[in-house]
PDB file of C-alpha atoms and ligand atoms in Angstrom:
ATOM      1  CA  MET A 158      29.990   2.692   8.683  1.00 38.00           C
ATOM      2  CA  THR A 159      26.455   2.445  10.007  1.00 38.00           C
ATOM      3  CA  GLU A 160      25.046  -0.223  12.323  1.00 40.00           C
ATOM      4  CA  ALA A 161      24.010  -2.411   9.388  1.00 43.00           C
ATOM      5  CA  GLY A 162      27.539  -2.245   7.984  1.00 46.00           C
ATOM      6  CA  GLU A 163      26.633   0.180   5.199  1.00 47.00           C
ATOM      7  CA  THR A 164      28.738   3.166   4.336  1.00 49.00           C
ATOM      8  CA  LEU A 165      27.103   6.584   4.461  1.00 46.00           C
ATOM      9  CA  ALA A 166      27.265   6.749   0.662  1.00 48.00           C
ATOM     10  CA  GLU A 167      25.391   3.444   0.380  1.00 46.00           C
ATOM     11  CA  LYS A 168      22.770   4.648   2.793  1.00 46.00           C
ATOM     12  CA  GLN A 169      22.230   7.835   0.840  1.00 46.00           C
ATOM     13  CA  ARG A 170      21.637   5.835  -2.347  1.00 51.00           C
ATOM     14  CA  ILE A 171      18.669   4.080  -0.759  1.00 60.00           C
ATOM     15  CA  VAL A 172      15.422   4.979  -2.458  1.00 85.00           C
ATOM     16  CA  GLY A 173      12.469   5.237  -0.156  1.00 85.00           C
ATOM     17  CA  SER A 174      10.127   7.551   1.644  1.00 80.00           C
ATOM     18  CA  ALA A 175      11.789  10.620   3.124  1.00 76.00           C
ATOM     19  CA  PRO A 176       9.471  12.686   5.344  1.00 80.00           C
ATOM     20  CA  ALA A 177      10.772  16.151   6.248  1.00 78.00           C
ATOM     21  CA  GLY A 178      13.399  15.965   8.975  1.00 76.00           C
ATOM     22  CA  ALA A 179      14.147  12.246   8.561  1.00 78.00           C
ATOM     23  CA  SER A 180      17.847  11.491   8.160  1.00 78.00           C
ATOM     24  CA  ASP A 181      17.905   7.702   7.827  1.00 82.00           C
ATOM     25  CA  ARG A 182      15.621   4.699   7.392  1.00 84.00           C
ATOM     26  CA  GLU A 183      14.794   4.424  11.079  1.00 85.00           C
ATOM     27  CA  SER A 184      13.850   8.072  11.498  1.00 87.00           C
ATOM     28  CA  ALA A 185      11.899   8.002   8.199  1.00 86.00           C
ATOM     29  CA  ALA A 186       9.894   4.963   9.347  1.00 88.00           C
ATOM     30  CA  LYS A 187       9.260   6.555  12.752  1.00 89.00           C
ATOM     31  CA  ALA A 188       8.063   9.788  11.144  1.00 89.00           C
ATOM     32  CA  VAL A 189       5.744   7.876   8.794  1.00 91.00           C
ATOM     33  CA  ARG A 190       4.262   5.849  11.664  1.00 92.00           C
ATOM     34  CA  GLU A 191       3.682   8.942  13.789  1.00 91.00           C
ATOM     35  CA  MET A 192       2.165  10.771  10.833  1.00 90.00           C
ATOM     36  CA  PHE A 193      -0.425   8.075  10.114  1.00 91.00           C
ATOM     37  CA  THR A 194      -1.157   7.678  13.798  1.00 92.00           C
ATOM     38  CA  SER A 195      -1.837  11.427  14.025  1.00 88.00           C
ATOM     39  CA  ILE A 196      -4.354  11.416  11.135  1.00 87.00           C
ATOM     40  CA  ALA A 197      -5.891   7.983  11.832  1.00 91.00           C
ATOM     41  CA  PRO A 198      -9.228   9.301  13.231  1.00 88.00           C
ATOM     42  CA  ARG A 199      -9.871  11.351  10.077  1.00 86.00           C
ATOM     43  CA  TYR A 200      -8.076   9.105   7.592  1.00 86.00           C
ATOM     44  CA  ASP A 201     -11.135   7.468   5.983  1.00 89.00           C
ATOM     45  CA  LEU A 202     -13.112  10.673   5.676  1.00 85.00           C
ATOM     46  CA  LEU A 203     -10.185  12.482   4.102  1.00 82.00           C
ATOM     47  CA  ASN A 204      -9.462   9.630   1.726  1.00 84.00           C
ATOM     48  CA  HIS A 205     -12.982   9.611   0.343  1.00 82.00           C
ATOM     49  CA  VAL A 206     -13.340  13.403   0.188  1.00 80.00           C
ATOM     50  CA  LEU A 207      -9.965  14.046  -1.425  1.00 81.00           C
ATOM     51  CA  SER A 208     -10.309  11.260  -3.995  1.00 83.00           C
ATOM     52  CA  PHE A 209     -14.014  11.979  -4.728  1.00 84.00           C
ATOM     53  CA  ASN A 210     -14.631   8.354  -3.674  1.00 88.00           C
ATOM     54  CA  ILE A 211     -12.648   7.007  -6.624  1.00 93.00           C
ATOM     55  CA  ASP A 212     -10.452   5.215  -4.095  1.00 93.00           C
ATOM     56  CA  ARG A 213     -13.259   2.630  -3.721  1.00 94.00           C
ATOM     57  CA  LEU A 214     -13.067   1.878  -7.442  1.00 96.00           C
ATOM     58  CA  TRP A 215      -9.273   1.484  -7.265  1.00 97.00           C
ATOM     59  CA  TRP A 216      -9.436  -0.981  -4.357  1.00 97.00           C
ATOM     60  CA  TRP A 217     -12.176  -2.942  -6.148  1.00 98.00           C
ATOM     61  CA  ARG A 218     -10.238  -3.094  -9.415  1.00 98.00           C
ATOM     62  CA  THR A 219      -7.132  -4.256  -7.577  1.00 98.00           C
ATOM     63  CA  ALA A 220      -8.973  -6.968  -5.673  1.00 98.00           C
ATOM     64  CA  ARG A 221     -10.719  -8.129  -8.860  1.00 98.00           C
ATOM     65  CA  ARG A 222      -7.351  -8.607 -10.549  1.00 98.00           C
ATOM     66  CA  PHE A 223      -6.613 -11.359  -8.027  1.00 98.00           C
ATOM     67  CA  ASP A 224      -9.912 -13.250  -8.295  1.00 97.00           C
ATOM     68  CA  ALA A 225      -8.201 -16.464  -9.389  1.00 96.00           C
ATOM     69  CA  VAL A 226      -5.813 -16.487  -6.400  1.00 97.00           C
ATOM     70  CA  LEU A 227      -8.595 -15.578  -3.969  1.00 96.00           C
ATOM     71  CA  GLN A 228     -10.722 -18.595  -4.992  1.00 94.00           C
ATOM     72  CA  ARG A 229      -7.809 -21.037  -4.576  1.00 93.00           C
ATOM     73  CA  PRO A 230      -8.395 -23.507  -1.697  1.00 91.00           C
ATOM     74  CA  ASN A 231      -6.516 -22.411   1.437  1.00 93.00           C
ATOM     75  CA  ALA A 232      -5.123 -19.300  -0.259  1.00 96.00           C
ATOM     76  CA  ARG A 233      -3.016 -17.205   2.086  1.00 97.00           C
ATOM     77  CA  VAL A 234      -3.259 -13.481   1.466  1.00 98.00           C
ATOM     78  CA  LEU A 235      -1.409 -10.606   3.095  1.00 98.00           C
ATOM     79  CA  ASP A 236      -2.538  -6.995   2.715  1.00 98.00           C
ATOM     80  CA  LEU A 237       0.494  -4.974   3.681  1.00 98.00           C
ATOM     81  CA  CYS A 238       0.248  -1.416   5.061  1.00 98.00           C
ATOM     82  CA  CYS A 239      -3.463  -2.124   5.401  1.00 98.00           C
ATOM     83  CA  GLY A 240      -4.218   1.034   7.387  1.00 97.00           C
ATOM     84  CA  THR A 241      -7.929   1.118   8.225  1.00 97.00           C
ATOM     85  CA  GLY A 242      -8.480  -1.968   6.080  1.00 97.00           C
ATOM     86  CA  ASP A 243     -10.297  -0.869   2.925  1.00 97.00           C
ATOM     87  CA  MET A 244      -8.056  -2.859   0.561  1.00 98.00           C
ATOM     88  CA  THR A 245      -8.336  -5.847   2.908  1.00 98.00           C
ATOM     89  CA  PHE A 246     -12.142  -5.630   2.866  1.00 96.00           C
ATOM     90  CA  ALA A 247     -12.130  -5.337  -0.928  1.00 97.00           C
ATOM     91  CA  LEU A 248     -10.146  -8.598  -1.098  1.00 97.00           C
ATOM     92  CA  GLN A 249     -12.508 -10.252   1.377  1.00 95.00           C
ATOM     93  CA  ARG A 250     -15.532  -9.288  -0.761  1.00 93.00           C
ATOM     94  CA  ARG A 251     -14.052 -11.057  -3.810  1.00 94.00           C
ATOM     95  CA  VAL A 252     -13.778 -14.445  -2.060  1.00 93.00           C
ATOM     96  CA  ARG A 253     -16.627 -16.521  -3.426  1.00 86.00           C
ATOM     97  CA  GLY A 254     -17.149 -19.343  -0.980  1.00 78.00           C
ATOM     98  CA  GLY A 255     -13.474 -20.289  -0.766  1.00 75.00           C
ATOM     99  CA  ASN A 256     -11.571 -20.504   2.471  1.00 88.00           C
ATOM    100  CA  ALA A 257      -8.858 -17.924   1.839  1.00 93.00           C
ATOM    101  CA  LYS A 258      -7.067 -16.655   4.915  1.00 96.00           C
ATOM    102  CA  ILE A 259      -6.682 -12.886   4.658  1.00 97.00           C
ATOM    103  CA  LEU A 260      -4.423 -10.941   6.930  1.00 98.00           C
ATOM    104  CA  GLY A 261      -4.023  -7.167   7.195  1.00 98.00           C
ATOM    105  CA  ALA A 262      -0.716  -5.830   8.536  1.00 98.00           C
ATOM    106  CA  ASP A 263       0.333  -2.311   9.483  1.00 98.00           C
ATOM    107  CA  PHE A 264       2.814  -0.741  11.875  1.00 97.00           C
ATOM    108  CA  SER A 265       0.453   1.984  13.121  1.00 97.00           C
ATOM    109  CA  HIS A 266      -1.527   0.654  16.069  1.00 97.00           C
ATOM    110  CA  ALA A 267      -4.117   3.440  15.700  1.00 97.00           C
ATOM    111  CA  MET A 268      -4.815   2.620  12.020  1.00 97.00           C
ATOM    112  CA  LEU A 269      -5.055  -1.095  12.817  1.00 97.00           C
ATOM    113  CA  GLN A 270      -7.512  -0.456  15.671  1.00 97.00           C
ATOM    114  CA  LEU A 271      -9.815   1.318  13.222  1.00 96.00           C
ATOM    115  CA  ALA A 272      -9.537  -1.611  10.807  1.00 97.00           C
ATOM    116  CA  LEU A 273     -10.490  -4.000  13.605  1.00 95.00           C
ATOM    117  CA  VAL A 274     -13.530  -1.941  14.606  1.00 94.00           C
ATOM    118  CA  LYS A 275     -14.673  -1.617  10.980  1.00 93.00           C
ATOM    119  CA  GLY A 276     -14.150  -5.360  10.418  1.00 91.00           C
ATOM    120  CA  ASN A 277     -16.185  -6.223  13.535  1.00 88.00           C
ATOM    121  CA  GLY A 278     -18.927  -3.844  12.379  1.00 85.00           C
ATOM    122  CA  ARG A 279     -19.052  -5.504   8.976  1.00 81.00           C
ATOM    123  CA  ALA A 280     -19.181  -8.980  10.497  1.00 79.00           C
ATOM    124  CA  ALA A 281     -21.940  -7.948  12.943  1.00 75.00           C
ATOM    125  CA  ALA A 282     -24.002  -6.443  10.124  1.00 70.00           C
ATOM    126  CA  MET A 283     -23.722  -9.822   8.346  1.00 59.00           C
ATOM    127  CA  GLU A 284     -22.556  -7.882   5.326  1.00 57.00           C
ATOM    128  CA  THR A 285     -19.776 -10.401   4.943  1.00 53.00           C
ATOM    129  CA  GLY A 286     -22.092 -13.454   4.729  1.00 59.00           C
ATOM    130  CA  SER A 287     -19.869 -16.499   4.253  1.00 69.00           C
ATOM    131  CA  ALA A 288     -16.805 -14.339   3.641  1.00 78.00           C
ATOM    132  CA  PRO A 289     -13.648 -15.475   5.413  1.00 83.00           C
ATOM    133  CA  ALA A 290     -12.760 -13.903   8.759  1.00 84.00           C
ATOM    134  CA  LEU A 291      -9.952 -11.359   8.643  1.00 94.00           C
ATOM    135  CA  ARG A 292      -6.967 -11.164  10.957  1.00 96.00           C
ATOM    136  CA  TRP A 293      -4.958  -8.040  11.780  1.00 97.00           C
ATOM    137  CA  VAL A 294      -1.281  -7.982  12.696  1.00 98.00           C
ATOM    138  CA  GLU A 295       0.849  -5.085  13.897  1.00 97.00           C
ATOM    139  CA  ALA A 296       4.023  -5.456  11.855  1.00 97.00           C
ATOM    140  CA  ASP A 297       6.678  -3.519   9.985  1.00 97.00           C
ATOM    141  CA  ALA A 298       6.670  -4.224   6.243  1.00 97.00           C
ATOM    142  CA  LEU A 299      10.470  -4.250   6.272  1.00 96.00           C
ATOM    143  CA  ARG A 300      10.620  -6.943   8.985  1.00 96.00           C
ATOM    144  CA  LEU A 301       7.628  -9.182   8.467  1.00 98.00           C
ATOM    145  CA  PRO A 302       6.951 -11.763  11.198  1.00 98.00           C
ATOM    146  CA  PHE A 303       6.117 -14.493   8.672  1.00 98.00           C
ATOM    147  CA  PRO A 304       8.095 -17.472   7.375  1.00 98.00           C
ATOM    148  CA  ASP A 305       9.565 -17.646   3.885  1.00 98.00           C
ATOM    149  CA  ARG A 306       7.291 -18.828   1.054  1.00 98.00           C
ATOM    150  CA  HIS A 307       4.109 -18.430   3.091  1.00 98.00           C
ATOM    151  CA  PHE A 308       1.629 -16.359   1.052  1.00 98.00           C
ATOM    152  CA  ASP A 309      -0.053 -16.831  -2.325  1.00 98.00           C
ATOM    153  CA  LEU A 310      -0.704 -13.118  -2.636  1.00 98.00           C
ATOM    154  CA  VAL A 311       0.662  -9.915  -1.100  1.00 98.00           C
ATOM    155  CA  THR A 312      -1.079  -6.622  -1.791  1.00 98.00           C
ATOM    156  CA  SER A 313      -0.391  -3.082  -0.647  1.00 98.00           C
ATOM    157  CA  ALA A 314      -2.591  -0.063  -1.369  1.00 98.00           C
ATOM    158  CA  PHE A 315      -1.076   3.391  -1.007  1.00 96.00           C
ATOM    159  CA  GLY A 316       1.327   1.993   1.585  1.00 96.00           C
ATOM    160  CA  PHE A 317       4.397   0.784  -0.282  1.00 97.00           C
ATOM    161  CA  ARG A 318       5.348   4.361  -1.296  1.00 95.00           C
ATOM    162  CA  ASN A 319       5.786   5.147   2.400  1.00 94.00           C
ATOM    163  CA  LEU A 320       8.444   2.502   3.022  1.00 96.00           C
ATOM    164  CA  ALA A 321      11.824   3.842   3.970  1.00 92.00           C
ATOM    165  CA  ASP A 322      13.544   1.494   1.496  1.00 94.00           C
ATOM    166  CA  TYR A 323      11.645   0.262  -1.590  1.00 96.00           C
ATOM    167  CA  ASP A 324      14.119  -2.487  -2.504  1.00 96.00           C
ATOM    168  CA  ALA A 325      14.065  -3.854   1.040  1.00 96.00           C
ATOM    169  CA  GLY A 326      10.252  -3.767   0.893  1.00 97.00           C
ATOM    170  CA  LEU A 327      10.203  -5.707  -2.375  1.00 98.00           C
ATOM    171  CA  ALA A 328      12.755  -8.207  -1.039  1.00 98.00           C
ATOM    172  CA  GLU A 329      10.544  -8.831   2.010  1.00 98.00           C
ATOM    173  CA  ILE A 330       7.469  -9.351  -0.210  1.00 98.00           C
ATOM    174  CA  VAL A 331       9.404 -11.791  -2.402  1.00 98.00           C
ATOM    175  CA  ARG A 332      10.661 -13.621   0.700  1.00 98.00           C
ATOM    176  CA  VAL A 333       7.181 -14.280   2.108  1.00 98.00           C
ATOM    177  CA  LEU A 334       5.607 -15.226  -1.256  1.00 98.00           C
ATOM    178  CA  ARG A 335       5.359 -18.849  -2.322  1.00 98.00           C
ATOM    179  CA  PRO A 336       6.783 -19.882  -5.693  1.00 98.00           C
ATOM    180  CA  GLY A 337       4.257 -18.705  -8.281  1.00 98.00           C
ATOM    181  CA  GLY A 338       2.959 -16.152  -5.782  1.00 98.00           C
ATOM    182  CA  GLU A 339       1.580 -12.799  -6.905  1.00 98.00           C
ATOM    183  CA  CYS A 340       1.901  -9.271  -5.678  1.00 98.00           C
ATOM    184  CA  GLY A 341      -0.209  -6.153  -6.262  1.00 98.00           C
ATOM    185  CA  ILE A 342       1.035  -2.706  -5.331  1.00 98.00           C
ATOM    186  CA  LEU A 343      -1.587   0.005  -5.817  1.00 98.00           C
ATOM    187  CA  ASP A 344      -0.303   3.539  -5.580  1.00 96.00           C
ATOM    188  CA  PHE A 345      -0.554   7.041  -6.917  1.00 94.00           C
ATOM    189  CA  GLY A 346       1.065   8.046 -10.178  1.00 93.00           C
ATOM    190  CA  GLU A 347       1.724  11.258 -12.028  1.00 90.00           C
ATOM    191  CA  PRO A 348      -0.610  11.696 -15.024  1.00 92.00           C
ATOM    192  CA  ARG A 349       0.841  13.469 -18.040  1.00 88.00           C
ATOM    193  CA  GLY A 350      -0.471  16.064 -20.489  1.00 89.00           C
ATOM    194  CA  LEU A 351      -3.098  18.699 -19.826  1.00 89.00           C
ATOM    195  CA  LEU A 352      -4.928  16.522 -17.320  1.00 87.00           C
ATOM    196  CA  GLY A 353      -1.621  16.026 -15.518  1.00 88.00           C
ATOM    197  CA  ALA A 354      -1.098  19.780 -15.268  1.00 91.00           C
ATOM    198  CA  VAL A 355      -4.570  20.344 -13.802  1.00 90.00           C
ATOM    199  CA  TYR A 356      -4.176  17.376 -11.493  1.00 88.00           C
ATOM    200  CA  ARG A 357      -0.827  18.632 -10.222  1.00 88.00           C
ATOM    201  CA  VAL A 358      -2.424  21.915  -9.126  1.00 90.00           C
ATOM    202  CA  TYR A 359      -5.100  19.971  -7.270  1.00 86.00           C
ATOM    203  CA  PHE A 360      -2.646  17.478  -5.755  1.00 85.00           C
ATOM    204  CA  LYS A 361       0.026  19.961  -4.701  1.00 87.00           C
ATOM    205  CA  LYS A 362      -2.074  22.966  -3.678  1.00 86.00           C
ATOM    206  CA  VAL A 363      -5.744  22.156  -3.101  1.00 87.00           C
ATOM    207  CA  LEU A 364      -5.393  18.714  -1.525  1.00 84.00           C
ATOM    208  CA  PRO A 365      -2.787  19.706   1.121  1.00 85.00           C
ATOM    209  CA  ALA A 366      -4.922  22.717   2.091  1.00 88.00           C
ATOM    210  CA  ILE A 367      -8.156  20.700   2.489  1.00 85.00           C
ATOM    211  CA  GLY A 368      -6.297  17.828   4.157  1.00 83.00           C
ATOM    212  CA  THR A 369      -4.736  20.157   6.698  1.00 85.00           C
ATOM    213  CA  VAL A 370      -8.078  21.760   7.573  1.00 84.00           C
ATOM    214  CA  ILE A 371      -9.980  18.486   7.983  1.00 80.00           C
ATOM    215  CA  SER A 372      -7.236  16.557   9.778  1.00 78.00           C
ATOM    216  CA  GLY A 373      -6.053  19.493  11.879  1.00 79.00           C
ATOM    217  CA  VAL A 374      -2.486  18.315  11.203  1.00 78.00           C
ATOM    218  CA  ARG A 375      -0.232  20.165   8.773  1.00 74.00           C
ATOM    219  CA  GLY A 376       2.555  17.786   7.757  1.00 74.00           C
ATOM    220  CA  PRO A 377       0.914  14.698   6.235  1.00 77.00           C
ATOM    221  CA  TYR A 378      -0.892  16.365   3.372  1.00 78.00           C
ATOM    222  CA  ALA A 379       2.192  18.224   2.252  1.00 82.00           C
ATOM    223  CA  TYR A 380       4.129  14.962   2.531  1.00 85.00           C
ATOM    224  CA  LEU A 381       1.669  13.144   0.220  1.00 86.00           C
ATOM    225  CA  PRO A 382       2.483  14.987  -3.055  1.00 87.00           C
ATOM    226  CA  ALA A 383       6.178  15.045  -2.132  1.00 87.00           C
ATOM    227  CA  SER A 384       6.186  11.282  -1.608  1.00 89.00           C
ATOM    228  CA  VAL A 385       4.436  10.663  -4.943  1.00 90.00           C
ATOM    229  CA  GLU A 386       6.976  12.869  -6.721  1.00 88.00           C
ATOM    230  CA  ARG A 387       9.781  10.912  -5.095  1.00 89.00           C
ATOM    231  CA  PHE A 388       8.303   7.496  -5.930  1.00 93.00           C
ATOM    232  CA  PRO A 389       9.995   5.769  -8.900  1.00 94.00           C
ATOM    233  CA  ALA A 390       8.326   6.164 -12.306  1.00 94.00           C
ATOM    234  CA  PRO A 391       6.602   2.998 -13.620  1.00 96.00           C
ATOM    235  CA  HIS A 392       9.546   1.834 -15.763  1.00 96.00           C
ATOM    236  CA  GLU A 393      11.931   2.175 -12.810  1.00 96.00           C
ATOM    237  CA  MET A 394       9.583   0.493 -10.365  1.00 97.00           C
ATOM    238  CA  LEU A 395       9.102  -2.424 -12.784  1.00 98.00           C
ATOM    239  CA  SER A 396      12.832  -2.832 -13.128  1.00 97.00           C
ATOM    240  CA  ARG A 397      13.174  -2.810  -9.318  1.00 97.00           C
ATOM    241  CA  MET A 398      10.496  -5.511  -9.119  1.00 98.00           C
ATOM    242  CA  GLN A 399      12.373  -7.639 -11.638  1.00 98.00           C
ATOM    243  CA  GLN A 400      15.618  -7.151  -9.752  1.00 97.00           C
ATOM    244  CA  ALA A 401      13.852  -8.226  -6.569  1.00 98.00           C
ATOM    245  CA  GLY A 402      12.935 -11.543  -8.194  1.00 98.00           C
ATOM    246  CA  PHE A 403       9.588 -11.123  -9.939  1.00 98.00           C
ATOM    247  CA  ALA A 404       9.671 -13.123 -13.177  1.00 98.00           C
ATOM    248  CA  LYS A 405       6.796 -11.066 -14.554  1.00 98.00           C
ATOM    249  CA  ALA A 406       5.874  -7.496 -13.739  1.00 98.00           C
ATOM    250  CA  SER A 407       3.473  -4.979 -15.228  1.00 98.00           C
ATOM    251  CA  TRP A 408       1.847  -1.640 -14.481  1.00 98.00           C
ATOM    252  CA  THR A 409      -1.797  -0.842 -15.218  1.00 98.00           C
ATOM    253  CA  PRO A 410      -2.769   2.838 -14.979  1.00 97.00           C
ATOM    254  CA  TYR A 411      -6.048   3.622 -13.249  1.00 96.00           C
ATOM    255  CA  THR A 412      -8.002   6.851 -13.938  1.00 93.00           C
ATOM    256  CA  PHE A 413      -5.556   8.274 -16.522  1.00 92.00           C
ATOM    257  CA  GLY A 414      -2.566   7.334 -14.359  1.00 93.00           C
ATOM    258  CA  VAL A 415      -3.660   9.183 -11.220  1.00 92.00           C
ATOM    259  CA  ALA A 416      -3.185   5.772  -9.631  1.00 95.00           C
ATOM    260  CA  GLY A 417      -1.976   2.453 -10.964  1.00 97.00           C
ATOM    261  CA  LEU A 418      -1.430  -1.173 -10.103  1.00 98.00           C
ATOM    262  CA  TYR A 419       1.990  -2.813 -10.134  1.00 98.00           C
ATOM    263  CA  TRP A 420       1.497  -6.539 -10.598  1.00 98.00           C
ATOM    264  CA  GLY A 421       4.231  -9.080 -10.119  1.00 98.00           C
ATOM    265  CA  LYS A 422       4.445 -12.857 -10.256  1.00 98.00           C
ATOM    266  CA  LEU A 423       7.207 -15.175  -9.109  1.00 98.00           C
ATOM    267  CA  ASN A 424       8.289 -18.190 -11.089  1.00 97.00           C
ATOM    268  CA  PRO A 425       6.368 -21.352 -10.068  1.00 96.00           C
TER     269      PRO A 425
HETATM  270  C1  SAM B 232      -1.839   5.763   2.994  1.00 85.64           C
HETATM  271  S1  SAM B 232      -2.102   4.555   4.200  1.00 85.64           S
HETATM  272  C2  SAM B 232      -2.878   3.292   3.233  1.00 85.64           C
HETATM  273  C3  SAM B 232      -3.853   2.481   4.039  1.00 85.64           C
HETATM  274  C4  SAM B 232      -4.730   1.523   3.219  1.00 85.64           C
HETATM  275  N1  SAM B 232      -3.945   0.491   2.584  1.00 85.64           N
HETATM  276  C5  SAM B 232      -5.556   2.255   2.202  1.00 85.64           C
HETATM  277  O1  SAM B 232      -5.519   1.898   1.012  1.00 85.64           O
HETATM  278  O2  SAM B 232      -6.282   3.173   2.596  1.00 85.64           O
HETATM  279  C6  SAM B 232      -0.479   3.918   4.411  1.00 85.64           C
HETATM  280  C7  SAM B 232      -0.354   2.939   5.553  1.00 85.64           C
HETATM  281  O3  SAM B 232       0.928   2.340   5.467  1.00 85.64           O
HETATM  282  C8  SAM B 232       1.384   2.098   6.769  1.00 85.64           C
HETATM  283  N2  SAM B 232       2.842   1.894   6.719  1.00 85.64           N
HETATM  284  C9  SAM B 232       3.762   2.747   6.224  1.00 85.64           C
HETATM  285  N3  SAM B 232       4.991   2.226   6.355  1.00 85.64           N
HETATM  286  C10 SAM B 232       4.835   1.002   6.923  1.00 85.64           C
HETATM  287  C11 SAM B 232       5.729  -0.015   7.307  1.00 85.64           C
HETATM  288  N4  SAM B 232       7.059   0.094   7.158  1.00 85.64           N
HETATM  289  N5  SAM B 232       5.217  -1.143   7.850  1.00 85.64           N
HETATM  290  C12 SAM B 232       3.894  -1.283   8.028  1.00 85.64           C
HETATM  291  N6  SAM B 232       2.985  -0.349   7.719  1.00 85.64           N
HETATM  292  C13 SAM B 232       3.462   0.794   7.152  1.00 85.64           C
HETATM  293  C14 SAM B 232       0.937   3.329   7.550  1.00 85.64           C
HETATM  294  O4  SAM B 232       0.909   3.123   8.929  1.00 85.64           O
HETATM  295  C15 SAM B 232      -0.441   3.577   6.948  1.00 85.64           C
HETATM  296  O5  SAM B 232      -1.444   2.968   7.698  1.00 85.64           O
END
């Protein structure tokens, strides 16, 4: 039996991120945190170069999907695994004069520091106008420091796939959402057909090579395609969301399925 009372067999059945060398949830989470900390200084540059800037469109589309929630008076919004904050800023931009409280959370201090600096820069440049102030919290998505039924919306862009246990991640999201609350998980997918074949060459060969050169770190950009391959297919992820408690769940492919948005809503 393990510390948490699970048998080894139960532990091995857990579906979640598994960076090379990690043997359990704790070591997987530690490896993920260290990996993002190691690439933090080059993370934004690499993101935009490797995605040909389409990442901006994906964040915008995701934020737009939640326009109604974002305009609600006193809406509480959590952007989980916020990294350097681009999804969080996209949400902030969609608030039209409301007083939504938007919080970005991540367990990598280095990524969060960059989000803070970018957020301060945006505020100083008055780009945000009357947009709500953002807050940043260092927190593990599997042990969120928030009460039950607290948020109207939880989002996560390209972060959820890195959790060491997807079901535990979904359970934590459901726990902190209010009744009727919504969730948006934006992540990579695996496009099919001819485009899929071409994309796979890019994603598995070209991207890790460029990523390694620009970041100066080898592991993370080999881990990326492996983690996408390991991530549940849309039908499985939707069934996991339903099992976690979402009354409604759907998947919308973005850019031919290179990425996609999982949307979930709890019963009111
Ligand atoms: C690929 S980055 C995505 C950052 C940002 N959301 C974006 O769209 O660019 C993944 C982020 O998830 C964070 N992360 C991974 N596992 C986490 C966990 N268990 N708790 C909190 N943050 C986590 C990492 O530190 C990293 O900053």
